[in-house]
Coordinates of C-alpha atoms in Angstrom, one line a residue:
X188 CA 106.1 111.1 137.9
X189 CA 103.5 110.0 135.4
X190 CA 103.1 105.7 135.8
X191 CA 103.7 104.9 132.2
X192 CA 103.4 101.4 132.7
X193 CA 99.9 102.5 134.0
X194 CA 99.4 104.5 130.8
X195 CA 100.1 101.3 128.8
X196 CA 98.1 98.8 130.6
X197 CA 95.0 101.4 129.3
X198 CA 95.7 101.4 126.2
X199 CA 97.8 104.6 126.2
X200 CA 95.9 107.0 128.0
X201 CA 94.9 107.5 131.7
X202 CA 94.7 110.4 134.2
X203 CA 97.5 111.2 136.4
X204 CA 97.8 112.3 139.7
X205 CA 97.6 115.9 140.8
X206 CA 95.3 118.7 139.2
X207 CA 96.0 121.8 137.2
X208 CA 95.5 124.6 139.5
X209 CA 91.8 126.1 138.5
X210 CA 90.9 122.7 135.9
X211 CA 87.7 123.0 135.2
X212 CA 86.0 120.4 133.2
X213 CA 84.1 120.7 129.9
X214 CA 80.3 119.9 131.9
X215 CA 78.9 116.9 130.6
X216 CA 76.3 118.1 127.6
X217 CA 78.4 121.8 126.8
X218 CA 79.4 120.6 123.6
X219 CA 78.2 117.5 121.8
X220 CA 80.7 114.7 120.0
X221 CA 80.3 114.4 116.5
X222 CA 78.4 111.2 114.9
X223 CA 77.0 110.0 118.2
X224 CA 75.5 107.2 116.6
X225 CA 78.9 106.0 115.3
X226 CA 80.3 103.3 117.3
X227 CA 83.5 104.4 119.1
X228 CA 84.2 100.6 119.7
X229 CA 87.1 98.7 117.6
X230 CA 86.3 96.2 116.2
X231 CA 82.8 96.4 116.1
X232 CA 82.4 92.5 116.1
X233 CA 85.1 90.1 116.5
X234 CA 85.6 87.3 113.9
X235 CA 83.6 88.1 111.0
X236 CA 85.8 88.6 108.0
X237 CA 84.4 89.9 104.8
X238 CA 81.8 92.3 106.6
X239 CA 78.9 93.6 105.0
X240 CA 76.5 96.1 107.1
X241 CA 73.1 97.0 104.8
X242 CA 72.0 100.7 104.8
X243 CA 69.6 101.4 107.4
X244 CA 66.1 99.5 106.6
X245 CA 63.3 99.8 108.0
X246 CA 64.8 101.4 111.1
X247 CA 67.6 99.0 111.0
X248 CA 70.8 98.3 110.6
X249 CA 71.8 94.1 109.5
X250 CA 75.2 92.7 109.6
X251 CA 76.5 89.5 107.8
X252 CA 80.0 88.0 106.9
X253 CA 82.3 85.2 107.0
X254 CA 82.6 82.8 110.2
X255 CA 85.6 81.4 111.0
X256 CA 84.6 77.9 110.3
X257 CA 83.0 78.8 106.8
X258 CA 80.0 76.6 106.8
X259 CA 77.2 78.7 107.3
X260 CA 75.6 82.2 106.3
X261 CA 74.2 84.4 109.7
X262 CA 73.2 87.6 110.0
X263 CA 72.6 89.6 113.1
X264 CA 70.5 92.9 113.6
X265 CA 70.0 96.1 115.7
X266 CA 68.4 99.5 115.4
X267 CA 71.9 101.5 115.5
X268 CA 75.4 99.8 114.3
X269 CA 77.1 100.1 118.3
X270 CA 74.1 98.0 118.9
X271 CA 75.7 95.4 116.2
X272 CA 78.3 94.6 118.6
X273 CA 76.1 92.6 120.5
X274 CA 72.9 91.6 118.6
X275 CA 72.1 87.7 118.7
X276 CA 73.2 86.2 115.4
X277 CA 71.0 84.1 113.3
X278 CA 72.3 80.9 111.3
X279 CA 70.1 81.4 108.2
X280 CA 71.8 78.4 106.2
X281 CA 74.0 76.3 106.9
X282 CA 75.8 74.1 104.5
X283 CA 75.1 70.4 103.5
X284 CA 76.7 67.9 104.8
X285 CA 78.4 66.3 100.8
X286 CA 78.5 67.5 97.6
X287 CA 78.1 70.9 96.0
X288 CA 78.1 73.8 98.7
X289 CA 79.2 71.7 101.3
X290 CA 83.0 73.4 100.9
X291 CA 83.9 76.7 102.4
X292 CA 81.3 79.2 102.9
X293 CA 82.6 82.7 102.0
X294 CA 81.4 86.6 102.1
X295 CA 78.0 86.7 101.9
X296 CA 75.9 89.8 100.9
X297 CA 72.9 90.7 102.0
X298 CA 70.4 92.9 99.8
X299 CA 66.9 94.2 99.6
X300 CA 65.8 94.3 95.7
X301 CA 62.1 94.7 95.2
X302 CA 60.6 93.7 98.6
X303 CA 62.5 90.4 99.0
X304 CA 65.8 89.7 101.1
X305 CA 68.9 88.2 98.9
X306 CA 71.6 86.5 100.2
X307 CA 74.9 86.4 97.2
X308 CA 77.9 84.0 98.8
X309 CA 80.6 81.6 97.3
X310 CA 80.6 78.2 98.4
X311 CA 83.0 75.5 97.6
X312 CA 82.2 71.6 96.8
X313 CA 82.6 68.9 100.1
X314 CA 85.0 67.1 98.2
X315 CA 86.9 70.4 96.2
X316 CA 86.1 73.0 98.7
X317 CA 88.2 75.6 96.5
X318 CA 86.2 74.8 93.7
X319 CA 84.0 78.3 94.7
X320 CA 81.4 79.5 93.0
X321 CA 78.4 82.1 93.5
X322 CA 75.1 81.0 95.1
X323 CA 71.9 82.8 95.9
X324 CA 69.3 82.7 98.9
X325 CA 66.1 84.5 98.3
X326 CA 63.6 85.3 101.5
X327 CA 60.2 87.1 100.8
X328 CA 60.2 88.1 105.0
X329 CA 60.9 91.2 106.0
X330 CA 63.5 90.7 108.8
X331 CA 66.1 88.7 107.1
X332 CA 66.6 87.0 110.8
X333 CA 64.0 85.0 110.4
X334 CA 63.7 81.0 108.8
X335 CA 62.1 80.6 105.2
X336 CA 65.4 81.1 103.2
X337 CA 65.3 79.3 100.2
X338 CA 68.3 78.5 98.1
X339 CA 68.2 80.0 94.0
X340 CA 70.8 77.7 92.9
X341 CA 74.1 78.8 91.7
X342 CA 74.3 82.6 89.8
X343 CA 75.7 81.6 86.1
X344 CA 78.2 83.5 84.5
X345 CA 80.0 82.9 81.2
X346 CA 82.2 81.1 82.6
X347 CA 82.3 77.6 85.0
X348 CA 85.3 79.2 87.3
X349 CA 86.2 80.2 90.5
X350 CA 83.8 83.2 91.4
X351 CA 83.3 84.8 94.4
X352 CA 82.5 88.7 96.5
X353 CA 79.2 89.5 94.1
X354 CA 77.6 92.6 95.2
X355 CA 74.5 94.5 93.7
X356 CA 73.5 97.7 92.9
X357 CA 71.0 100.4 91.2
X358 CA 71.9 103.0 88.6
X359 CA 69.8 104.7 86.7
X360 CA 66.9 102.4 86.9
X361 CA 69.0 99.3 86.0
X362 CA 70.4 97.1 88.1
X363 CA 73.9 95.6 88.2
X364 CA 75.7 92.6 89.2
X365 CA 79.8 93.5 90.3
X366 CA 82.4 89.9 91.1
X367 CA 85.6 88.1 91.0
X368 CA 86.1 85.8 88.6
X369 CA 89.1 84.3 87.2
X370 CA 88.7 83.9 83.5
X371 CA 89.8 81.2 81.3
X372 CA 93.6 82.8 79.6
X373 CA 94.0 85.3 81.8
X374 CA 97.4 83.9 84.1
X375 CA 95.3 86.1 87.2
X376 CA 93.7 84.5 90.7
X377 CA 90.5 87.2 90.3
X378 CA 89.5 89.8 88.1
X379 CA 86.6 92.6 88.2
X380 CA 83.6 91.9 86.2
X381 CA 80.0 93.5 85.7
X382 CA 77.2 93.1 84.0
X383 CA 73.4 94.3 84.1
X384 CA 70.6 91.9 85.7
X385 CA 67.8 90.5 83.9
X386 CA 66.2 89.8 87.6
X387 CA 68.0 89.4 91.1
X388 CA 68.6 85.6 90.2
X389 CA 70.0 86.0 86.5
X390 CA 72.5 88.4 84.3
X391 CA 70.8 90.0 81.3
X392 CA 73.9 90.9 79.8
X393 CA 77.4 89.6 79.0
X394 CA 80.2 89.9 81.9
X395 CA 82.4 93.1 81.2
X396 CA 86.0 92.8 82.9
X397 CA 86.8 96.2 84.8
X398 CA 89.9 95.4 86.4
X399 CA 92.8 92.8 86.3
X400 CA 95.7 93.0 89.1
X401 CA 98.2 94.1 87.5
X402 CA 99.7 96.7 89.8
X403 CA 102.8 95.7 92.2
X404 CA 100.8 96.3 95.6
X405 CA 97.5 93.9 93.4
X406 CA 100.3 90.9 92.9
X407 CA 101.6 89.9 96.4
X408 CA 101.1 86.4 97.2
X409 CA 98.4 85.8 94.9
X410 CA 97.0 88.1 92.2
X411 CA 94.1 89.3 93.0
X412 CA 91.4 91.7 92.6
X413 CA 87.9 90.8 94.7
X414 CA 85.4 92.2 97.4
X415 CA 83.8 95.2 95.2
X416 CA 81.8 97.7 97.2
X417 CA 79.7 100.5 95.3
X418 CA 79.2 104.3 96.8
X419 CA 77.6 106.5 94.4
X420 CA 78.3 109.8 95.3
X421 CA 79.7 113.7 94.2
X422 CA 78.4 112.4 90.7
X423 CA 80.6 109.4 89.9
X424 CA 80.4 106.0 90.9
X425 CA 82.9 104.6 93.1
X426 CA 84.3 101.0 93.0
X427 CA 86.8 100.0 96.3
X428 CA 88.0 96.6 96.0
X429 CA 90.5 94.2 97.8
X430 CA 94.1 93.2 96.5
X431 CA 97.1 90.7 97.6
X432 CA 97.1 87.7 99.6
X433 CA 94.9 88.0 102.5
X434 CA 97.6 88.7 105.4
X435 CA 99.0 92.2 106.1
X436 CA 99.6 92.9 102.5
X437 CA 95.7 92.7 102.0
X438 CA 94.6 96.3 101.0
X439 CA 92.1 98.4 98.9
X440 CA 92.0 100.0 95.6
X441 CA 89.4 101.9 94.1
X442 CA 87.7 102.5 90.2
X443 CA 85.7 105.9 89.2
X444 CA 83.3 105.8 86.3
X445 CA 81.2 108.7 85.6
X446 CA 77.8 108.7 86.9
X447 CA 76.6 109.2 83.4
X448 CA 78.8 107.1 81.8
X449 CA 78.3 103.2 80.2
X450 CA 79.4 101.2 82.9
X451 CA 79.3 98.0 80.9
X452 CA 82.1 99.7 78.9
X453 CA 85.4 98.8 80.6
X454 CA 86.9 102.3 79.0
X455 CA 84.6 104.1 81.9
X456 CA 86.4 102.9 84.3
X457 CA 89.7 104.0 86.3
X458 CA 91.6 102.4 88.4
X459 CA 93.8 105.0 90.8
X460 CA 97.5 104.2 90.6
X461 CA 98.1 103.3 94.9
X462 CA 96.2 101.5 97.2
X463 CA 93.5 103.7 99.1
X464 CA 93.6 101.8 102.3
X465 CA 96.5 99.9 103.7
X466 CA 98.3 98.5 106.3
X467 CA 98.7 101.1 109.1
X468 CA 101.7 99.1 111.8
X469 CA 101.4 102.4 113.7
X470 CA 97.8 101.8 115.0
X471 CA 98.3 98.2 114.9
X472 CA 95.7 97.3 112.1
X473 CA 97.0 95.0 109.4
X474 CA 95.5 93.5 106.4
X475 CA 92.6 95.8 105.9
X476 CA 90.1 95.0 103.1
X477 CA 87.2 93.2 101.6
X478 CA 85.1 96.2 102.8
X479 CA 81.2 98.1 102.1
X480 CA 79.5 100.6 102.9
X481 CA 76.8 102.1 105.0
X482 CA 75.1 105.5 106.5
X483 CA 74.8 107.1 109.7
X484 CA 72.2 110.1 108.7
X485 CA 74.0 112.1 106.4
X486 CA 77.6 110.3 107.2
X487 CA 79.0 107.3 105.3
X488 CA 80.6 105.0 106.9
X489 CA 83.2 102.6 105.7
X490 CA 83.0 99.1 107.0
X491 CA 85.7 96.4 106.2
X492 CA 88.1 93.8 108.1
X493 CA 91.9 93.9 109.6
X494 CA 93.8 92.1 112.0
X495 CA 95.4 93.3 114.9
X496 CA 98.7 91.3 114.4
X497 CA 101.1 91.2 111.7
X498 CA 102.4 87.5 112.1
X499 CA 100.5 84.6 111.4
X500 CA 101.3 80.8 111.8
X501 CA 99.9 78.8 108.6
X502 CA 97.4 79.9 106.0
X503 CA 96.5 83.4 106.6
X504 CA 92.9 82.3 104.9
X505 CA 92.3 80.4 107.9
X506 CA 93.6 82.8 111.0
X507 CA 90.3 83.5 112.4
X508 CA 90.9 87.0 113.8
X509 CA 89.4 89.1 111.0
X510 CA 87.1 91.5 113.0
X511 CA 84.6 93.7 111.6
X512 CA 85.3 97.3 112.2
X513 CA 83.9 100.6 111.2
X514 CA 85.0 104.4 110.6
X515 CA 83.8 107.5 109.2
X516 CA 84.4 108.2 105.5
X517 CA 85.5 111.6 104.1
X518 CA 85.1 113.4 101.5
X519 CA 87.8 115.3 99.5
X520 CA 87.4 119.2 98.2
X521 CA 87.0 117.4 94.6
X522 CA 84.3 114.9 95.4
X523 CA 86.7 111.9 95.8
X524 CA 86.5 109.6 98.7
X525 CA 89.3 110.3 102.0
X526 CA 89.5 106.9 103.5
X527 CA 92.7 107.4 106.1
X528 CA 94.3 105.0 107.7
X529 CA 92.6 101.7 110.0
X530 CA 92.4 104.2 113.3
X531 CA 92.8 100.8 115.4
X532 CA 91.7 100.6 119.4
X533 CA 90.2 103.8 121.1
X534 CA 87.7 106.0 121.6
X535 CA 85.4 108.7 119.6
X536 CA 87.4 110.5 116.5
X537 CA 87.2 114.0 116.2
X538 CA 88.5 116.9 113.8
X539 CA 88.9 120.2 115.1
X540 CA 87.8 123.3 112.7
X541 CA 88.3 127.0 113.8
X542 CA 85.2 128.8 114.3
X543 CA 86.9 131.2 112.3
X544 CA 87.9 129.5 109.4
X545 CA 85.4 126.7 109.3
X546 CA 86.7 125.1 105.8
X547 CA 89.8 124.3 107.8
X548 CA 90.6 121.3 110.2
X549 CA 93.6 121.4 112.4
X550 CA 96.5 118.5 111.1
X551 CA 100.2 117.4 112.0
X552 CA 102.5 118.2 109.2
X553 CA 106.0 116.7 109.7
X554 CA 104.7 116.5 113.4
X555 CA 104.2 120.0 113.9
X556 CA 100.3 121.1 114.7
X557 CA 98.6 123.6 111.6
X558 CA 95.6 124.4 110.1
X559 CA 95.0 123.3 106.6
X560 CA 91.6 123.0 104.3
X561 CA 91.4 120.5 102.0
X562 CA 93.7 117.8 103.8
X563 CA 93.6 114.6 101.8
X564 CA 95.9 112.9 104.2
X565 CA 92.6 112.6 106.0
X566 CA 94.5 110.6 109.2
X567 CA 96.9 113.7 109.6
X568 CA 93.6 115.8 111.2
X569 CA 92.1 113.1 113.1
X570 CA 92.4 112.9 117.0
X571 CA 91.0 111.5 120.0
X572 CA 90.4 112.9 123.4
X573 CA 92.0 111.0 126.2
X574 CA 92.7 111.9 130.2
X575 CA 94.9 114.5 130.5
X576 CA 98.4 113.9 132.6
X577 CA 97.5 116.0 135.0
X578 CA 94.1 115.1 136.8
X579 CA 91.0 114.5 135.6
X580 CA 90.5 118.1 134.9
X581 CA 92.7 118.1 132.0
X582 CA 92.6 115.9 128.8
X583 CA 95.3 115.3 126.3
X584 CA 94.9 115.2 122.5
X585 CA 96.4 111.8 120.7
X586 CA 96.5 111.2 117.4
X587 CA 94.8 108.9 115.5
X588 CA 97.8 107.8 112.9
X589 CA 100.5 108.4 115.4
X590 CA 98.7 106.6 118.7
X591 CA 102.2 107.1 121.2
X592 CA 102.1 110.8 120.1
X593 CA 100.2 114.1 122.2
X594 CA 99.7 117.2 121.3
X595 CA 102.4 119.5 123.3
X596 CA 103.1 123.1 123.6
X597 CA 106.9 123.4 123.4
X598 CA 107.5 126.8 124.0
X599 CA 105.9 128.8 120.6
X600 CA 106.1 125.1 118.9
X601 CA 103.0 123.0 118.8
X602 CA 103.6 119.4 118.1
X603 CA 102.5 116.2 118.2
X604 CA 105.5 114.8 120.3
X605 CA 105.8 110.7 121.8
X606 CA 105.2 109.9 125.4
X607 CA 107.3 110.5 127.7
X608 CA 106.9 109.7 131.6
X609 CA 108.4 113.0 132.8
X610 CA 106.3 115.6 134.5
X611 CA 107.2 117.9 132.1
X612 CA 105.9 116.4 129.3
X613 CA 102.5 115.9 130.9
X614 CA 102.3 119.9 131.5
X615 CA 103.3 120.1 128.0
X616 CA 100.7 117.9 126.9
X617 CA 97.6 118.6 128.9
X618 CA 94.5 120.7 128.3
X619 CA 91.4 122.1 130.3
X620 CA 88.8 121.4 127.6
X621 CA 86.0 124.0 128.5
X622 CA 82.7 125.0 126.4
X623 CA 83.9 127.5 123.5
X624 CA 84.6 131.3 123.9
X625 CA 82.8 132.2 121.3
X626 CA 80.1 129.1 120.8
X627 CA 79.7 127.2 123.9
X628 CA 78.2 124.2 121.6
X629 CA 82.2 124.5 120.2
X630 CA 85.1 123.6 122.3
X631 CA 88.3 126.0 123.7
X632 CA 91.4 124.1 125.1
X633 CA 92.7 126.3 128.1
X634 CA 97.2 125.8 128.1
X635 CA 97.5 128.4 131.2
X636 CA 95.5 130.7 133.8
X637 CA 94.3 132.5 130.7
X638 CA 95.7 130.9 127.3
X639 CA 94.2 128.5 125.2
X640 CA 95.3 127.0 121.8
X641 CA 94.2 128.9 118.6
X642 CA 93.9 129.4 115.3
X643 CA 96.2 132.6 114.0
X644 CA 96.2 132.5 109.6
X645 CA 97.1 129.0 109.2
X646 CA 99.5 128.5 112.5
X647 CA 98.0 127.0 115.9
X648 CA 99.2 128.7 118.4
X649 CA 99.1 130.3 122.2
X650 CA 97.1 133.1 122.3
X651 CA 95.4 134.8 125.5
X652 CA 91.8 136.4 123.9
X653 CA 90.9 138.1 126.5
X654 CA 87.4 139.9 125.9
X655 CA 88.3 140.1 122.1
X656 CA 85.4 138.9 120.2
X657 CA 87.7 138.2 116.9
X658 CA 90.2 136.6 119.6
X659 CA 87.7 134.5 121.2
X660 CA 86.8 132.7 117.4
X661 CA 90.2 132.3 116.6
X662 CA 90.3 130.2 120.0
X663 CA 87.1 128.3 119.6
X664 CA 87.1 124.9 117.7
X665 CA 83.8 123.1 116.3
X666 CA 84.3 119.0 116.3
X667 CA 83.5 117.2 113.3

């Protein structure tokens, strides 16, 4: 029998005894994962809440973010984000000791605007450390690790209020300022604002409001909308922001303004009616938010924070397990961003797309295995490849929104079934991944002696190709 107390200890997957008769192995190199430079590790970095990762620079990648303790600003580097994970940090300021700025330290930004570093963060008062307001570092170095920061002074907005999360951005050859601000009259904890920049250390316009919570999943616990992060892409320009209190209810929304549209005109904007990235108790990821944005070549990448616990004792403000974690953003058939579900603890995530049909990815619908384009339930197509149940010649598909649950052939049914520790189940649910019939840079998935899983007009299925060229593509799978 299959040792599922084995299983658990590794996280849900591990090889079991015995061998399928003729298993042989996909050779190391046949076919390449997809985004090798994307870190397969979660979290990327333990306790740093509010994480923002710059776009590559220079030939690297720099991380900053809240500390637990919130007294100081640090930022870490490396020439890949994996290589995040275990950079040496830097404490580039640290806060006084009395008086203003020497409250809590919170979600700095890190930018590079005309040749010089900035640094935007909130920062309370010693004696009212939730009186938070927006300050600004400046460096004129180009690694933002090393000393010579010097402090701007506090970024002024219409109003002398609690202000926090500012971000930056280009657009059209102006530049922007984006925040959270509560505004004098307006019975709210934070609202969106933007305005255009006169120079990195000054607005040159009046603050436009975007967005006020107002939604039931924006209101619980406090009402709040904060952490804007910009992606310009598929010609619009994309707002995600963070809403609730900050324990599991934490989540993201998103606005969409044209690209050629005024954005200091609140009537550009739209806010979508549900959250875009939530709570996922399945993968054990709670509270994800306060989130940016990055690149990995050609692939964006979403960065943002969540907890791997539900329950918290106290003040969730002050629970310091907020890790930084990273996953790959998709895109829908209409432009719009696919952001899934947390994926939580595991290793690389792949979608599978016929070599025959290669606008198509293979999903779980209602549990049972299909192939689908244009699937904007991006988590339903996303797996990882784990040790088979039957040697280390096999490997067994799990999903990525549904951890306890393996692809299994049941009979002419294709599912995505939970674990069981029963031999039959791990025949059911174990593979011989070998280099692709048809593309040997592609994958096949052997079931028998001579049947692998295919593609057959929308249905996965059983199928034995044979020599059939046509056959052989319906049975070969690229990885994205």
């Amino acid at each position: 029998m299959i040792d599922r107390r084995s299983l658990l200890r590794t996280g849900g997957v591990i090889a079991a005894t015995g061998a399928l008769a003729s298993a042989a192995p996909l050779p190391a190199g046949a076919a390449a994962e997809p985004d090798p430079a994307l870190p397969a590790r979660n979290p990327l970095v333990e306790q740093r809440a509010d994480p923002f990762i710059t776009p590559p620079t220079d030939g690297m990648y720099y991380l900053t973010g809240s500390v637990p303790e919130y007294d100081r600003v640090v930022v870490r580097g490396a020439s890949t984000l994996d290589g995040l994970s275990s950079a040496r940090e830097r404490t580039i300021w640290r806060r006084p000791a009395s008086g203003v700025m020497g409250g809590y330290i919170w979600a700095p930004e890190l930018h590079r605007v005309d040749g010089r570093w900035y640094v935007y963060f909130a920062a309370g008062d010693k004696d009212e450390p939730f009186r938070i307001r927006t300050y600004v570092l400046e460096s004129a170095n180009a690694d933002p690790r090393e000393s010579g920061w010097v402090l701007r002074g506090q970024m002024v907005t219409a109003w002398d209020t609690f202000t926090l999360d500012a971000t930056t951005f280009a657009h059209r050859g102006k530049r922007y300022f984006l925040w959270a601000q509560s505004e004098p009259g307006i019975a709210t904890n934070s609202n969106l604002y933007i305005a255009e920049m006169a120079s990195p250390l000054a607005l040159k316009t009046a603050p436009v409001r975007i967005a006020t919570p107002t939604l039931p999943w924006e209101v619980q616990g406090f009402k709040v909308n904060e952490g804007p992060a910009v992606l310009i892409r598929n010609g619009r320009v994309f707002v995600t922001f963070s809403a609730s209190a900050t324990d599991a209810r934490y989540c993201m929304g998103l606005l969409t303004a044209d690209e050629n549209a005024n954005l200091l005109d609140a009537r550009s904007w739209t806010k979508s009616p549900n959250p875009v990235f939530t709570t996922h108790a399945p993968t054990s990821q709670y509270g994800p938010g306060h989130n940016s944005f990055t690149t990995v070549g050609s692939t964006d990448v979403l960065v943002y924070h969540a907890r791997d616990y539900r329950d918290i004792t106290g003040d969730p403000l002050f629970d310091p397990n907020r890790h930084t974690r990273v996953q790959k953003l998709h895109w829908n058939a209409d432009g719009t961003p696919s952001f899934g579900v947390p994926v939580g603890r595991g290793g690389p995530i792949v979608r599978l797309s016929p070599l025959d049909a290669p606008a198509l990815v293979v999903r779980h619908y209602e549990y049972r295995l299909r192939v689908d384009g244009n699937v904007r339930d991006v988590a339903d197509s996303q797996f990882r490849f784990a040790p088979g149940f039957l040697g280390s010649g096999t490997v067994a598909l799990q999903s990525v929104n549904f951890p306890d649950r393996y692809v299994r052939v049941d009979s002419d049914v294709i599912r995505i079934d939970p674990f069981e520790d029963a031999d039959a189940y791990g025949r059911a649910a174990s593979f011989v991944r070998v280099p692709g019939l048809a593309d040997r840079s592609a994958v096949s998935l052997r079931v028998g002696a001579d049947t692998y899983l295919a593609h057959d007009t929308g249905r996965l299925v059983v199928s034995r190709p044979g020599g059939d060229r046509d056959a052989r593509r319906r049975a070969t799978f690229r990885l994205e």
